[in-house]
Short mmCIF file of C-alpha atoms and ligand atoms in Angstrom, two decimals:
data_model
loop_
_atom_site.label_atom_id
_atom_site.label_comp_id
_atom_site.label_asym_id
_atom_site.label_seq_id
_atom_site.Cartn_x
_atom_site.Cartn_y
_atom_site.Cartn_z
CA UNK F 1 -22.73 14.67 21.61
CA UNK F 2 -19.10 15.49 20.84
CA UNK F 3 -18.28 17.65 17.87
CA UNK F 4 -15.15 18.43 15.91
CA UNK F 5 -14.23 22.07 15.27
CA UNK F 6 -11.88 23.00 12.46
CA UNK F 7 -10.43 26.39 11.57
CA UNK F 8 -9.45 26.03 7.94
CA UNK F 9 -6.55 27.37 5.90
CA UNK F 10 -3.54 25.47 7.23
CA UNK F 11 -1.42 23.43 4.84
CA UNK F 12 -0.85 19.87 6.08
CA UNK F 13 2.80 18.95 6.30
CA UNK F 14 4.58 16.01 7.92
CA UNK F 15 4.03 12.32 8.64
CA UNK F 16 0.71 10.59 9.28
CA UNK F 17 0.85 7.05 10.75
CA UNK F 18 -1.68 4.78 9.03
CA UNK F 19 -3.49 2.32 11.31
CA UNK F 20 -4.59 -1.25 10.71
CA UNK F 21 -7.54 -1.55 8.33
CA UNK F 22 -10.99 -1.43 9.93
CA UNK F 23 -12.52 -3.56 7.19
CA UNK F 24 -9.77 -6.15 7.49
CA UNK F 25 -9.96 -6.25 11.30
CA UNK F 26 -13.72 -6.82 11.20
CA UNK F 27 -13.31 -9.97 9.11
CA UNK F 28 -10.19 -11.26 10.87
CA UNK F 29 -11.72 -11.10 14.36
CA UNK F 30 -14.45 -13.70 13.61
CA UNK F 31 -11.76 -16.12 12.40
CA UNK F 32 -11.06 -16.76 16.11
CA UNK F 33 -14.36 -18.67 16.20
CA UNK F 34 -12.99 -21.25 13.75
CA UNK F 35 -10.58 -22.87 16.21
CA UNK F 36 -10.19 -23.62 19.92
CA UNK F 37 -6.66 -22.24 19.80
CA UNK F 38 -5.68 -18.57 20.28
CA UNK F 39 -5.68 -16.16 17.34
CA UNK F 40 -3.41 -13.17 17.95
CA UNK F 41 -3.99 -10.11 15.77
CA UNK F 42 -1.37 -7.38 15.63
CA UNK F 43 -1.76 -3.81 14.36
CA UNK F 44 -5.42 -3.85 15.39
CA UNK F 45 -6.83 -0.28 15.15
CA UNK F 46 -8.37 1.41 18.21
CA UNK F 47 -11.87 1.84 16.79
CA UNK F 48 -15.39 1.70 18.17
CA UNK F 49 -16.35 -1.05 15.69
CA UNK F 50 -13.37 -3.20 16.69
CA UNK F 51 -14.30 -2.87 20.36
CA UNK F 52 -17.90 -3.68 19.44
CA UNK F 53 -16.84 -6.82 17.63
CA UNK F 54 -14.75 -7.87 20.62
CA UNK F 55 -17.87 -7.54 22.77
CA UNK F 56 -19.81 -9.74 20.34
CA UNK F 57 -17.09 -12.39 20.42
CA UNK F 58 -17.25 -12.36 24.24
CA UNK F 59 -21.02 -12.93 24.04
CA UNK F 60 -20.31 -16.08 22.03
CA UNK F 61 -17.82 -17.41 24.59
CA UNK F 62 -14.66 -16.20 22.87
CA UNK F 63 -12.22 -14.49 25.25
CA UNK F 64 -10.41 -11.39 24.02
CA UNK F 65 -7.37 -9.92 25.75
CA UNK F 66 -5.55 -6.77 24.72
CA UNK F 67 -1.83 -7.17 25.26
CA UNK F 68 0.18 -4.31 26.66
CA UNK F 69 0.28 -1.31 24.42
CA UNK F 70 1.38 2.18 25.39
CA UNK F 71 -1.27 4.90 25.03
CA UNK F 72 0.90 6.70 22.50
CA UNK F 73 1.11 3.65 20.27
CA UNK F 74 -1.22 3.30 17.35
CA UNK F 75 -2.66 -0.16 16.94
CA UNK F 76 -3.04 -2.89 19.53
CA UNK F 77 -2.36 -6.60 19.92
CA UNK F 78 -5.43 -8.67 20.73
CA UNK F 79 -5.55 -12.40 21.43
CA UNK F 80 -8.96 -14.00 20.89
CA UNK F 81 -9.65 -17.58 21.96
CA UNK F 82 -12.85 -19.58 21.54
CA UNK F 83 -11.88 -22.68 23.52
CA UNK F 84 -15.55 -23.57 23.53
CA UNK F 85 -18.58 -21.58 22.36
CA UNK F 86 -21.18 -20.58 24.96
CA UNK F 87 -23.66 -19.36 22.36
CA UNK F 88 -24.26 -19.39 18.62
CA UNK F 89 -26.63 -16.41 18.72
CA UNK F 90 -25.73 -12.87 17.58
CA UNK F 91 -28.55 -10.79 19.12
CA UNK F 92 -30.41 -7.88 17.54
CA UNK F 93 -29.18 -5.28 20.03
CA UNK F 94 -25.58 -5.94 18.99
CA UNK F 95 -26.08 -6.52 15.27
CA UNK F 96 -28.24 -3.38 14.80
CA UNK F 97 -25.35 -1.23 16.07
CA UNK F 98 -22.75 -2.84 13.86
CA UNK F 99 -23.67 -4.48 10.57
CA UNK F 100 -20.34 -6.30 10.35
CA UNK F 101 -21.64 -8.59 13.11
CA UNK F 102 -23.19 -10.62 10.28
CA UNK F 103 -19.65 -11.91 9.70
CA UNK F 104 -20.03 -14.35 12.61
CA UNK F 105 -22.61 -16.30 10.58
CA UNK F 106 -20.14 -18.25 8.42
CA UNK F 107 -17.62 -19.09 11.16
CA UNK F 108 -20.32 -20.15 13.67
CA UNK F 109 -21.86 -22.41 11.04
CA UNK F 110 -18.44 -23.89 10.29
CA UNK F 111 -17.42 -24.39 13.93
CA UNK F 112 -20.72 -25.34 15.59
CA UNK F 113 -22.90 -26.46 12.70
CA UNK F 114 -25.50 -23.83 13.56
CA UNK F 115 -25.92 -20.06 13.88
CA UNK F 116 -28.70 -17.62 14.72
CA UNK F 117 -27.86 -14.08 13.65
CA UNK F 118 -30.11 -11.03 13.64
CA UNK F 119 -30.70 -9.54 10.22
CA UNK F 120 -28.49 -6.42 10.17
CA UNK F 121 -30.99 -4.09 8.51
CA UNK F 122 -30.03 -1.16 6.39
CA UNK F 123 -27.99 1.95 7.07
CA UNK F 124 -27.62 5.50 5.79
CA UNK F 125 -25.97 4.50 2.50
CA UNK F 126 -28.35 1.74 1.45
CA UNK F 127 -30.59 -1.13 2.47
CA UNK F 128 -27.62 -3.50 2.55
CA UNK F 129 -29.31 -6.90 1.97
CA UNK F 130 -27.57 -10.18 2.87
CA UNK F 131 -29.23 -12.45 0.31
CA UNK F 132 -25.88 -13.28 -1.33
CA UNK F 133 -24.40 -14.32 2.03
CA UNK F 134 -27.26 -16.79 2.47
CA UNK F 135 -27.19 -18.14 -1.09
CA UNK F 136 -23.47 -18.86 -0.86
CA UNK F 137 -23.90 -20.72 2.46
CA UNK F 138 -26.81 -22.72 1.01
CA UNK F 139 -24.54 -23.72 -1.88
CA UNK F 140 -22.29 -25.28 0.76
CA UNK F 141 -25.17 -27.27 2.24
CA UNK F 142 -26.53 -24.88 4.87
CA UNK F 143 -30.27 -24.98 5.60
CA UNK F 144 -31.44 -21.43 6.24
CA UNK F 145 -34.67 -20.08 7.67
CA UNK F 146 -35.64 -16.43 8.22
CA UNK F 147 -37.83 -15.97 11.28
CA UNK F 148 -38.68 -12.95 13.47
CA UNK F 149 -35.86 -10.84 12.06
CA UNK F 150 -33.25 -13.55 12.52
CA UNK F 151 -31.31 -15.82 10.17
CA UNK F 152 -31.34 -19.38 11.52
CA UNK F 153 -28.75 -21.52 9.74
CA UNK F 154 -27.94 -25.19 10.25
CA UNK F 155 -25.36 -27.50 8.68
CA UNK F 156 -27.07 -30.90 8.33
CA UNK F 157 -25.04 -33.51 10.20
CA UNK F 158 -23.08 -30.70 11.84
CA UNK F 159 -20.77 -29.97 8.92
CA UNK F 160 -21.02 -28.04 5.64
CA UNK F 161 -20.09 -29.81 2.41
CA UNK F 162 -18.36 -28.91 -0.85
CA UNK F 163 -20.23 -26.92 -3.47
CA UNK F 164 -19.98 -24.05 -5.95
CA UNK F 165 -21.48 -20.58 -6.00
CA UNK F 166 -21.14 -17.80 -8.55
CA UNK F 167 -21.94 -14.34 -7.14
CA UNK F 168 -24.28 -12.38 -9.45
CA UNK F 169 -22.99 -9.17 -7.80
CA UNK F 170 -19.56 -8.74 -6.23
CA UNK F 171 -20.02 -8.67 -2.46
CA UNK F 172 -17.19 -8.19 0.03
CA UNK F 173 -19.12 -9.41 3.07
CA UNK F 174 -20.74 -12.35 1.32
CA UNK F 175 -17.33 -13.47 0.02
CA UNK F 176 -15.95 -13.21 3.56
CA UNK F 177 -18.79 -15.19 5.16
CA UNK F 178 -18.56 -17.86 2.46
CA UNK F 179 -14.78 -18.17 2.86
CA UNK F 180 -14.99 -18.55 6.65
CA UNK F 181 -17.73 -21.18 6.23
CA UNK F 182 -15.90 -23.15 3.53
CA UNK F 183 -12.54 -23.64 5.27
CA UNK F 184 -13.97 -26.37 7.56
CA UNK F 185 -16.41 -27.91 5.07
CA UNK F 186 -16.13 -31.56 4.05
CA UNK F 187 -15.05 -31.24 0.40
CA UNK F 188 -14.12 -28.54 -2.08
CA UNK F 189 -15.93 -25.19 -2.19
CA UNK F 190 -15.65 -22.93 -5.24
CA UNK F 191 -16.56 -19.21 -5.28
CA UNK F 192 -16.85 -17.48 -8.67
CA UNK F 193 -17.00 -13.69 -9.12
CA UNK F 194 -15.67 -13.40 -5.59
CA UNK F 195 -14.65 -9.98 -4.24
CA UNK F 196 -10.96 -9.16 -4.75
CA UNK F 197 -10.58 -6.35 -2.24
CA UNK F 198 -7.24 -6.33 -0.36
CA UNK F 199 -9.20 -7.10 2.82
CA UNK F 200 -10.30 -10.40 1.22
CA UNK F 201 -6.65 -11.22 0.51
CA UNK F 202 -5.85 -10.38 4.14
CA UNK F 203 -8.61 -12.74 5.29
CA UNK F 204 -7.36 -15.55 3.02
CA UNK F 205 -3.78 -15.08 4.23
CA UNK F 206 -4.90 -15.23 7.86
CA UNK F 207 -7.00 -18.37 7.23
CA UNK F 208 -4.04 -20.01 5.48
CA UNK F 209 -1.84 -19.11 8.47
CA UNK F 210 -4.44 -20.99 10.57
CA UNK F 211 -4.13 -24.08 8.34
CA UNK F 212 -6.78 -23.47 5.68
CA UNK F 213 -6.21 -24.52 2.07
CA UNK F 214 -7.26 -21.75 -0.36
CA UNK F 215 -6.31 -21.42 -4.03
CA UNK F 216 -6.80 -18.35 -6.25
CA UNK F 217 -6.10 -15.80 -3.51
CA UNK F 218 -6.38 -12.31 -5.02
CA UNK F 219 -8.46 -13.52 -7.97
CA UNK F 220 -12.24 -13.66 -8.44
CA UNK F 221 -12.22 -17.48 -8.34
CA UNK F 222 -11.48 -18.97 -4.93
CA UNK F 223 -11.15 -22.74 -4.44
CA UNK F 224 -11.20 -23.86 -0.80
CA UNK F 225 -10.26 -27.43 0.17
CA UNK F 226 -12.07 -27.99 3.47
CA UNK F 227 -9.93 -29.27 6.38
CA UNK F 228 -10.99 -31.00 9.60
CA UNK F 229 -9.65 -28.33 11.93
CA UNK F 230 -7.76 -25.05 12.05
CA UNK F 231 -5.08 -24.04 14.55
CA UNK F 232 -4.22 -20.71 16.13
CA UNK F 233 -1.96 -18.13 14.51
CA UNK F 234 -0.45 -14.68 14.92
CA UNK F 235 -1.35 -12.31 12.11
CA UNK F 236 -0.81 -8.59 11.44
CA UNK F 237 -3.77 -6.59 10.08
CA UNK F 238 -3.03 -4.87 6.76
CA UNK F 239 -2.76 -1.04 6.71
CA UNK F 240 -5.98 0.86 6.10
CA UNK F 241 -6.07 1.89 2.44
CA UNK F 242 -9.21 4.02 2.96
CA UNK F 243 -7.77 5.88 5.94
CA UNK F 244 -4.62 6.52 3.89
CA UNK F 245 -6.63 7.74 0.90
CA UNK F 246 -8.69 10.00 3.16
CA UNK F 247 -5.62 11.75 4.55
CA UNK F 248 -4.22 12.01 1.02
CA UNK F 249 -7.32 13.95 -0.07
CA UNK F 250 -6.84 16.28 2.92
CA UNK F 251 -3.22 16.88 1.89
CA UNK F 252 -4.26 17.75 -1.67
CA UNK F 253 -7.08 20.15 -0.77
CA UNK F 254 -4.80 22.04 1.67
CA UNK F 255 -1.94 22.10 -0.90
CA UNK F 256 0.16 20.25 1.62
CA UNK F 257 2.92 17.66 1.61
CA UNK F 258 2.45 14.55 3.77
CA UNK F 259 3.92 11.08 4.09
CA UNK F 260 1.39 8.32 4.81
CA UNK F 261 3.57 6.06 6.94
CA UNK F 262 2.74 2.37 6.66
CA UNK F 263 0.38 2.73 3.68
CA UNK F 264 0.71 0.12 0.93
CA UNK F 265 0.54 1.65 -2.59
CA UNK F 266 -0.27 -1.77 -4.08
CA UNK F 267 -3.65 -1.67 -2.29
CA UNK F 268 -4.45 1.82 -3.58
CA UNK F 269 -3.70 1.88 -7.32
CA UNK F 270 -7.04 3.41 -8.41
CA UNK F 271 -7.05 5.93 -5.55
CA UNK F 272 -3.50 7.08 -6.29
CA UNK F 273 -4.33 7.34 -10.00
CA UNK F 274 -7.24 9.68 -9.17
CA UNK F 275 -4.95 11.83 -7.00
CA UNK F 276 -2.44 12.05 -9.85
CA UNK F 277 -5.29 12.96 -12.25
CA UNK F 278 -6.05 15.83 -9.86
CA UNK F 279 -2.45 16.99 -10.28
CA UNK F 280 -0.95 15.70 -7.05
CA UNK F 281 2.60 14.41 -6.74
CA UNK F 282 2.30 10.82 -5.49
CA UNK F 283 5.50 8.92 -4.70
CA UNK F 284 6.26 5.64 -2.95
CA UNK F 285 8.78 6.10 -0.12
CA UNK F 286 10.64 3.64 2.07
CA UNK F 287 8.03 4.14 4.79
CA UNK F 288 4.87 4.52 2.72
CA UNK F 289 3.48 7.07 0.29
CA UNK F 290 4.22 10.81 -0.16
CA UNK F 291 1.38 13.01 -1.41
CA UNK F 292 2.07 16.66 -2.24
CA UNK F 293 0.11 19.38 -4.05
CA UNK F 294 0.47 22.98 -5.10
CA UNK F 295 -2.39 24.91 -6.68
CA UNK F 296 -6.01 23.89 -7.11
CA UNK F 297 -6.89 20.28 -7.95
CA UNK F 298 -7.54 19.52 -11.61
CA UNK F 299 -11.04 18.16 -12.38
CA UNK F 300 -11.40 14.36 -12.22
CA UNK F 301 -13.89 11.82 -13.54
CA UNK F 302 -14.40 8.52 -11.74
CA UNK F 303 -16.85 5.67 -11.21
CA UNK F 304 -16.83 3.52 -8.10
CA UNK F 305 -16.71 -0.25 -8.67
CA UNK F 306 -15.35 -3.40 -7.00
CA UNK F 307 -11.58 -3.69 -6.54
CA UNK F 308 -9.28 -3.07 -8.33
CA UNK F 309 -11.46 -0.20 -9.58
CA UNK F 310 -11.98 3.02 -7.59
CA UNK F 311 -13.36 2.15 -4.12
CA UNK F 312 -16.81 3.39 -3.09
CA UNK F 313 -15.39 4.06 0.38
CA UNK F 314 -13.23 6.82 -1.12
CA UNK F 315 -15.96 8.58 -3.13
CA UNK F 316 -17.05 11.14 -0.53
CA UNK F 317 -13.50 12.11 0.41
CA UNK F 318 -12.40 12.51 -3.21
CA UNK F 319 -15.51 14.59 -3.89
CA UNK F 320 -14.64 16.94 -1.03
CA UNK F 321 -11.22 17.45 -2.58
CA UNK F 322 -12.79 18.18 -5.99
CA UNK F 323 -15.03 20.96 -4.61
CA UNK F 324 -12.11 23.41 -4.88
CA UNK F 325 -11.08 22.08 -8.30
CA UNK F 326 -10.31 24.21 -11.36
CA UNK F 327 -13.19 22.70 -13.37
CA UNK F 328 -16.09 20.25 -13.30
CA UNK F 329 -15.53 16.76 -11.85
CA UNK F 330 -17.94 13.87 -12.45
CA UNK F 331 -18.56 11.07 -9.93
CA UNK F 332 -20.65 7.96 -10.52
CA UNK F 333 -21.53 5.79 -7.50
CA UNK F 334 -22.34 2.30 -8.80
CA UNK F 335 -22.20 0.31 -5.53
CA UNK F 336 -24.63 1.90 -3.05
CA UNK F 337 -27.94 3.55 -3.84
CA UNK F 338 -27.70 6.37 -1.32
CA UNK F 339 -24.10 7.36 -0.91
CA UNK F 340 -24.38 11.11 -1.57
CA UNK F 341 -25.52 12.09 1.94
CA UNK F 342 -22.46 14.33 2.22
CA UNK F 343 -23.62 16.50 -0.71
CA UNK F 344 -26.22 18.66 1.12
CA UNK F 345 -23.75 19.21 3.95
CA UNK F 346 -20.91 20.14 1.59
CA UNK F 347 -23.34 22.51 -0.18
CA UNK F 348 -23.78 24.35 3.10
CA UNK F 349 -20.07 25.16 2.86
CA UNK F 350 -20.46 26.75 -0.57
CA UNK F 351 -19.79 23.73 -2.80
CA UNK F 352 -21.49 23.50 -6.20
CA UNK F 353 -22.63 19.88 -6.60
CA UNK F 354 -25.52 18.63 -8.73
CA UNK F 355 -26.72 15.06 -8.14
CA UNK F 356 -28.80 13.22 -10.74
CA UNK F 357 -29.42 9.58 -9.92
CA UNK F 358 -26.07 7.83 -9.45
CA UNK F 359 -24.05 10.73 -10.90
CA UNK F 360 -22.78 13.86 -9.18
CA UNK F 361 -21.26 16.81 -11.05
CA UNK F 362 -18.94 18.91 -8.88
CA UNK F 363 -18.11 22.38 -10.23
CA UNK F 364 -15.03 23.76 -8.53
CA UNK F 365 -15.54 26.97 -6.56
CA UNK F 366 -12.95 29.55 -5.57
CA UNK F 367 -13.53 29.17 -1.87
CA UNK F 368 -15.38 27.20 0.78
CA UNK F 369 -16.85 28.84 3.88
CA UNK F 370 -16.89 27.10 7.26
CA UNK F 371 -20.33 26.11 8.61
CA UNK F 372 -22.17 23.91 11.09
CA UNK F 373 -22.53 20.54 9.36
CA UNK F 374 -23.79 17.10 10.33
CA UNK F 375 -22.10 13.77 9.82
CA UNK F 376 -24.42 11.12 8.42
CA UNK F 377 -22.16 8.13 7.88
CA UNK F 378 -18.52 7.23 8.30
CA UNK F 379 -17.01 8.35 5.02
CA UNK F 380 -19.33 11.34 4.60
CA UNK F 381 -18.06 12.55 7.98
CA UNK F 382 -14.48 12.51 6.74
CA UNK F 383 -15.47 14.42 3.59
CA UNK F 384 -16.84 17.24 5.78
CA UNK F 385 -13.59 17.40 7.71
CA UNK F 386 -11.55 17.47 4.49
CA UNK F 387 -13.64 20.40 3.24
CA UNK F 388 -13.40 22.14 6.61
CA UNK F 389 -9.61 21.99 6.52
CA UNK F 390 -9.63 24.18 3.39
CA UNK F 391 -12.64 26.37 4.21
CA UNK F 392 -12.40 29.97 5.38
CA UNK F 393 -13.40 30.27 9.02
CA UNK F 394 -14.71 27.66 11.39
CA UNK F 395 -16.46 24.38 10.59
CA UNK F 396 -18.27 22.42 13.29
CA UNK F 397 -18.96 18.77 12.48
CA UNK F 398 -21.68 17.20 14.62
CA UNK F 399 -22.55 13.52 15.23
CA UNK F 400 -18.90 12.54 15.05
CA UNK F 401 -19.58 9.13 16.59
CA UNK F 402 -19.69 8.03 12.94
CA UNK F 403 -16.04 9.02 12.61
CA UNK F 404 -14.95 7.12 15.70
CA UNK F 405 -16.07 3.92 14.00
CA UNK F 406 -13.44 4.13 11.30
CA UNK F 407 -10.70 6.66 12.02
CA UNK F 408 -8.31 6.02 14.89
CA UNK F 409 -7.43 9.21 16.84
CA UNK F 410 -8.22 11.38 13.86
CA UNK F 411 -7.76 14.79 15.44
CA UNK F 412 -4.36 13.79 16.88
CA UNK F 413 -3.16 12.67 13.47
CA UNK F 414 -4.36 15.89 11.85
CA UNK F 415 -2.95 18.12 14.62
CA UNK F 416 0.47 16.50 14.18
CA UNK F 417 0.63 17.77 10.58
CA UNK F 418 -0.55 21.30 11.33
CA UNK F 419 -4.33 21.22 11.16
CA UNK F 420 -6.24 23.55 13.48
CA UNK F 421 -8.72 20.91 14.65
CA UNK F 422 -10.09 19.93 18.03
CA UNK F 423 -12.74 17.68 19.57
CA UNK F 424 -15.24 19.47 21.79
CA UNK F 425 -16.68 17.07 24.29
CA UNK F 426 -20.41 17.42 24.84
CA UNK F 427 -20.02 17.08 28.58
C1 EPZ W 501 -18.05 -3.82 2.76
O1 EPZ W 501 -19.44 -3.74 3.01
C2 EPZ W 501 -17.40 -2.70 3.56
N1 EPZ W 501 -17.66 -2.90 4.99
C3 EPZ W 501 -17.97 -1.36 3.12
O2 EPZ W 501 -17.26 -0.34 3.83
C4 EPZ W 501 -17.70 -1.18 1.63
O3 EPZ W 501 -18.30 0.03 1.20
C5 EPZ W 501 -18.30 -2.36 0.84
O4 EPZ W 501 -17.78 -3.60 1.36
C6 EPZ W 501 -17.98 -2.28 -0.64
O5 EPZ W 501 -16.59 -2.26 -0.83
C7 EPZ W 501 -16.89 -3.78 5.68
O6 EPZ W 501 -16.00 -4.41 5.14
C8 EPZ W 501 -17.19 -3.92 7.14
P1 EPZ W 501 -20.88 -5.49 -0.26
P2 EPZ W 501 -20.41 -4.94 2.48
O7 EPZ W 501 -21.52 -6.72 0.22
O8 EPZ W 501 -19.71 -6.21 2.56
C9 EPZ W 501 -25.05 -5.50 -2.54
C10 EPZ W 501 -16.98 1.59 5.15
O9 EPZ W 501 -17.24 2.78 4.92
N2 EPZ W 501 -25.31 -6.74 -1.78
O10 EPZ W 501 -19.62 -5.56 -1.05
O11 EPZ W 501 -21.71 -4.80 3.21
C11 EPZ W 501 -25.01 -4.28 -1.62
O12 EPZ W 501 -26.32 -3.77 -1.42
C12 EPZ W 501 -17.98 0.52 4.74
O13 EPZ W 501 -15.92 1.18 5.69
C13 EPZ W 501 -26.45 -7.48 -2.07
O14 EPZ W 501 -27.25 -7.11 -2.93
O15 EPZ W 501 -20.63 -4.50 0.97
C14 EPZ W 501 -24.13 -3.33 -2.40
O16 EPZ W 501 -24.92 -2.67 -3.37
C15 EPZ W 501 -19.25 1.11 4.13
N3 EPZ W 501 -26.68 -8.63 -1.39
C16 EPZ W 501 -23.15 -4.24 -3.11
O17 EPZ W 501 -23.73 -5.56 -3.08
C17 EPZ W 501 -25.81 -9.09 -0.43
O18 EPZ W 501 -26.06 -10.17 0.16
C18 EPZ W 501 -21.78 -4.33 -2.45
O19 EPZ W 501 -21.98 -4.63 -1.08
C19 EPZ W 501 -24.66 -8.32 -0.14
C20 EPZ W 501 -24.42 -7.15 -0.84
#
């Protein structure tokens, strides 16, 4: 397996292009199933998960073509077209590799009146149930059966109907599935306590561009007036706020000065506030966001929570930055039950982190020492790289296939701002 090798100590300086958001792309792609017309997505990131989702769409009868893009360009243009569906089944061997495959459930139900999707199972950060996805769809008239590890959903009479559902827990994926199901329902669908992440707004804006009628976009109450059909559209994926925040943490820990080109500060208010609490200079520029730091980070205290609060997807990266802080930082992870897998690996590099239940106390140390470490999940992997960039000596990060799921051409972007980082291919 490939590994990434970092020789720490270089300050990052220069411009980092921010790619299209993975978590927006993965909910925009299934929108192509909602119409027989072409959906063209621009600024699509080159990521393993995006390619995987394209493969799943092909399995369902949806063609996907990548329009010309030069190798040096970041982002791609993909046109997806489901003129007809050849299948309404998302098989286990695809879903088990990529949990986001569950996001075909709502659109297949809306388009074809039926869907059979493998249960996604858990992952490193938690058991990741989908009960809220199913309850929301049932509120819109779906009849759902769980059998042999699959969800079998049917819309009686071939079409979902109006209804209301109030989420007991904020769920990004369940909100996305419910939205994509509701847009073609017969009647009005209401979602209360809906997720408000920027990726949900991106999904709503794309659905509206396709002819959907959605009120309350950006709020936790979404009212969807079902329409009889949707048409094609061309839509640009929003910039990746988590990628941008990850590179910002790398800039701070290396006492660097970088511009995150294309990043949208409005999507990152809580993340930027945490960086400022750590003592970083954070400024909006014409092209994006400038993040600069001199000296050690100040200690920070944060709790992850649904948007607009601090995002769970930034917890590991922010923690890596805090390991060299001038005091004790306190992190509380309220979303996932097992999202501290990076802690034992960071400890191998000399970090002082004590975990007790959902809370981690990070006592700043004077230096980190490079080591062999293992990536366990996407964001944990990035936290190890961030620490490696500031560690003395060499850090080797193994199992970097996790990284390739969510960070487009990571080593190139880091090399361009002065990091001593390279990918060592296993073969
Ligand atoms: C999305 O996952 C993101 N993934 C995650 O990003 C992100 O961490 C998460 O939202 C929270 O922001 C994609 O968008 C592809 P949830 P999702 O449903 O939708 C519980 C990354 O690193 N829950 O908002 O699966 C769940 O267990 C990934 O890019 C239920 O109980 O997250 C969790 O505790 C990791 N029942 C909480 O809700 C359900 O039916 C939030 O999960 C669904 C969720």
